[in-house]
mmCIF file of C-alpha atoms in Angstrom:
data_model
loop_
_atom_site.group_PDB
_atom_site.id
_atom_site.type_symbol
_atom_site.label_atom_id
_atom_site.label_comp_id
_atom_site.label_asym_id
_atom_site.label_seq_id
_atom_site.Cartn_x
_atom_site.Cartn_y
_atom_site.Cartn_z
ATOM 1 C CA MET A 5 0.000 0.000 0.000
ATOM 2 C CA THR A 6 1.426 3.332 -0.992
ATOM 3 C CA VAL A 7 1.690 6.372 1.222
ATOM 4 C CA ALA A 8 -0.966 8.211 -0.818
ATOM 5 C CA VAL A 9 -3.449 5.349 -0.410
ATOM 6 C CA ARG A 10 -2.806 5.220 3.340
ATOM 7 C CA ARG A 11 -3.361 8.975 3.664
ATOM 8 C CA PHE A 12 -6.556 8.734 1.668
ATOM 9 C CA ALA A 13 -7.806 5.873 3.849
ATOM 10 C CA LEU A 14 -6.946 7.827 7.011
ATOM 11 C CA VAL A 15 -8.728 10.958 5.795
ATOM 12 C CA LEU A 16 -11.743 8.907 4.737
ATOM 13 C CA ALA A 17 -11.908 7.209 8.146
ATOM 14 C CA ALA A 18 -11.634 10.581 9.919
ATOM 15 C CA VAL A 19 -14.481 12.043 7.852
ATOM 16 C CA VAL A 20 -16.729 9.034 8.525
ATOM 17 C CA LEU A 21 -16.037 9.123 12.262
ATOM 18 C CA ALA A 22 -16.585 12.879 12.433
ATOM 19 C CA ALA A 23 -19.952 12.522 10.734
ATOM 20 C CA CYS A 24 -20.985 9.816 13.202
ATOM 21 C CA THR A 25 -20.211 11.969 16.227
ATOM 22 C CA LEU A 26 -22.178 14.890 14.781
ATOM 23 C CA ASP A 27 -25.362 12.796 14.483
ATOM 24 C CA LYS A 28 -25.102 11.112 17.874
ATOM 25 C CA PRO A 29 -25.894 14.086 20.177
ATOM 26 C CA ALA A 30 -29.069 14.971 18.239
ATOM 27 C CA TRP A 31 -30.222 11.364 18.441
ATOM 28 C CA ILE A 32 -29.535 11.211 22.170
ATOM 29 C CA ASP A 33 -31.430 14.457 22.807
ATOM 30 C CA GLN A 34 -34.418 13.213 20.812
ATOM 31 C CA LYS A 35 -34.447 9.929 22.730
ATOM 32 C CA LYS A 36 -34.350 11.775 26.058
ATOM 33 C CA ALA A 37 -37.262 13.979 24.958
ATOM 34 C CA ASN A 38 -39.277 10.945 23.840
ATOM 35 C CA ASP A 39 -38.557 9.103 27.099
ATOM 36 C CA ALA A 40 -39.584 12.137 29.145
ATOM 37 C CA GLU A 41 -42.869 12.453 27.249
ATOM 38 C CA ALA A 42 -43.564 8.722 27.519
ATOM 39 C CA GLY A 43 -43.321 8.973 31.303
ATOM 40 C CA PHE A 44 -45.033 12.353 31.687
ATOM 41 C CA TYR A 45 -47.561 12.533 34.513
ATOM 42 C CA THR A 46 -48.866 15.430 36.515
ATOM 43 C CA GLU A 47 -51.942 16.357 38.491
ATOM 44 C CA GLN A 48 -53.789 19.632 38.844
ATOM 45 C CA VAL A 49 -56.697 20.593 41.071
ATOM 46 C CA TRP A 50 -59.098 23.031 39.434
ATOM 47 C CA GLU A 51 -62.491 24.089 40.785
ATOM 48 C CA GLY A 52 -62.754 21.132 43.149
ATOM 49 C CA ARG A 53 -61.761 18.522 40.582
ATOM 50 C CA LEU A 54 -58.505 16.627 40.355
ATOM 51 C CA TYR A 55 -57.172 16.326 36.794
ATOM 52 C CA ALA A 56 -54.477 13.778 35.917
ATOM 53 C CA PHE A 57 -52.505 14.320 32.710
ATOM 54 C CA GLY A 58 -50.370 11.910 30.715
ATOM 55 C CA THR A 59 -49.203 14.278 27.961
ATOM 56 C CA SER A 60 -47.447 17.586 28.343
ATOM 57 C CA ALA A 61 -49.324 19.083 25.365
ATOM 58 C CA ASN A 62 -52.735 18.592 26.974
ATOM 59 C CA TYR A 63 -51.416 19.808 30.319
ATOM 60 C CA LYS A 64 -50.126 23.015 28.713
ATOM 61 C CA SER A 65 -53.415 23.470 26.867
ATOM 62 C CA PHE A 66 -55.306 23.004 30.150
ATOM 63 C CA GLN A 67 -53.260 25.792 31.731
ATOM 64 C CA ASP A 68 -54.692 28.194 29.138
ATOM 65 C CA THR A 69 -58.246 26.895 28.674
ATOM 66 C CA HIS A 70 -59.006 24.941 31.875
ATOM 67 C CA ASP A 71 -60.692 22.357 29.657
ATOM 68 C CA LEU A 72 -59.692 18.743 29.150
ATOM 69 C CA GLN A 73 -61.403 17.628 25.967
ATOM 70 C CA PHE A 74 -61.024 13.856 26.385
ATOM 71 C CA ALA A 75 -61.172 12.461 29.912
ATOM 72 C CA LYS A 76 -62.724 9.684 31.937
ATOM 73 C CA THR A 77 -64.544 11.055 34.967
ATOM 74 C CA PHE A 78 -64.880 9.385 38.368
ATOM 75 C CA ILE A 79 -67.245 11.296 40.658
ATOM 76 C CA GLY A 80 -66.120 11.391 44.295
ATOM 77 C CA ALA A 81 -63.118 9.116 43.673
ATOM 78 C CA GLY A 82 -60.410 11.579 44.710
ATOM 79 C CA PRO A 83 -58.378 11.392 47.919
ATOM 80 C CA ASN A 84 -60.600 14.062 49.494
ATOM 81 C CA GLY A 85 -63.829 13.033 47.769
ATOM 82 C CA GLU A 86 -63.301 15.265 44.757
ATOM 83 C CA THR A 87 -64.167 14.301 41.186
ATOM 84 C CA VAL A 88 -61.219 12.813 39.305
ATOM 85 C CA ARG A 89 -60.725 13.344 35.565
ATOM 86 C CA LEU A 90 -58.096 11.158 33.888
ATOM 87 C CA GLU A 91 -56.801 12.195 30.481
ATOM 88 C CA LEU A 92 -57.494 9.769 27.668
ATOM 89 C CA ASP A 93 -56.861 9.536 23.939
ATOM 90 C CA PRO A 94 -59.726 8.019 21.911
ATOM 91 C CA LYS A 95 -57.188 6.547 19.482
ATOM 92 C CA ASN A 96 -54.798 5.177 22.109
ATOM 93 C CA ASP A 97 -56.181 3.142 25.031
ATOM 94 C CA ALA A 98 -52.689 2.804 26.491
ATOM 95 C CA LEU A 99 -52.652 6.454 27.592
ATOM 96 C CA LEU A 100 -55.662 6.041 29.898
ATOM 97 C CA ARG A 101 -54.255 2.786 31.297
ATOM 98 C CA ARG A 102 -50.909 4.470 32.032
ATOM 99 C CA VAL A 103 -52.481 7.558 33.626
ATOM 100 C CA ARG A 104 -54.873 5.466 35.712
ATOM 101 C CA SER A 105 -52.066 3.163 36.843
ATOM 102 C CA GLU A 106 -49.922 6.117 37.907
ATOM 103 C CA TYR A 107 -52.851 7.781 39.664
ATOM 104 C CA GLU A 108 -53.703 4.580 41.539
ATOM 105 C CA SER A 109 -50.080 4.048 42.568
ATOM 106 C CA ARG A 110 -50.160 7.477 44.216
ATOM 107 C CA HIS A 111 -53.680 7.548 45.666
ATOM 108 C CA GLY A 112 -55.003 3.983 45.736
ATOM 109 C CA ALA A 113 -57.484 2.190 43.535
ATOM 110 C CA ILE A 114 -60.375 4.079 41.992
ATOM 111 C CA GLN A 115 -63.758 2.666 42.940
ATOM 112 C CA GLU A 116 -66.086 2.775 39.949
#
């Protein structure tokens, strides 16, 4: 192998490795954001009702409108007898199951 071929191979390897390290941080940041959203859960009390959210987008929307468009309601099921509204997605049953599971792990089982 000649010196020119070795230099070319070294430069080629350096370019390929540099490109790989440029993509990796963006991928890691996106994965962290997806993981955070997949585990998102928060509660808010508003006008005597306890709302449980499983998506940050609906939580942010609720802060402005104080309306949760899709929710399952349990009257008197809260820790202090308040009405509980759990966020749901009509196209994704898993969201309601996850929110309900998290709520019940914090407050106990909901009696229907």
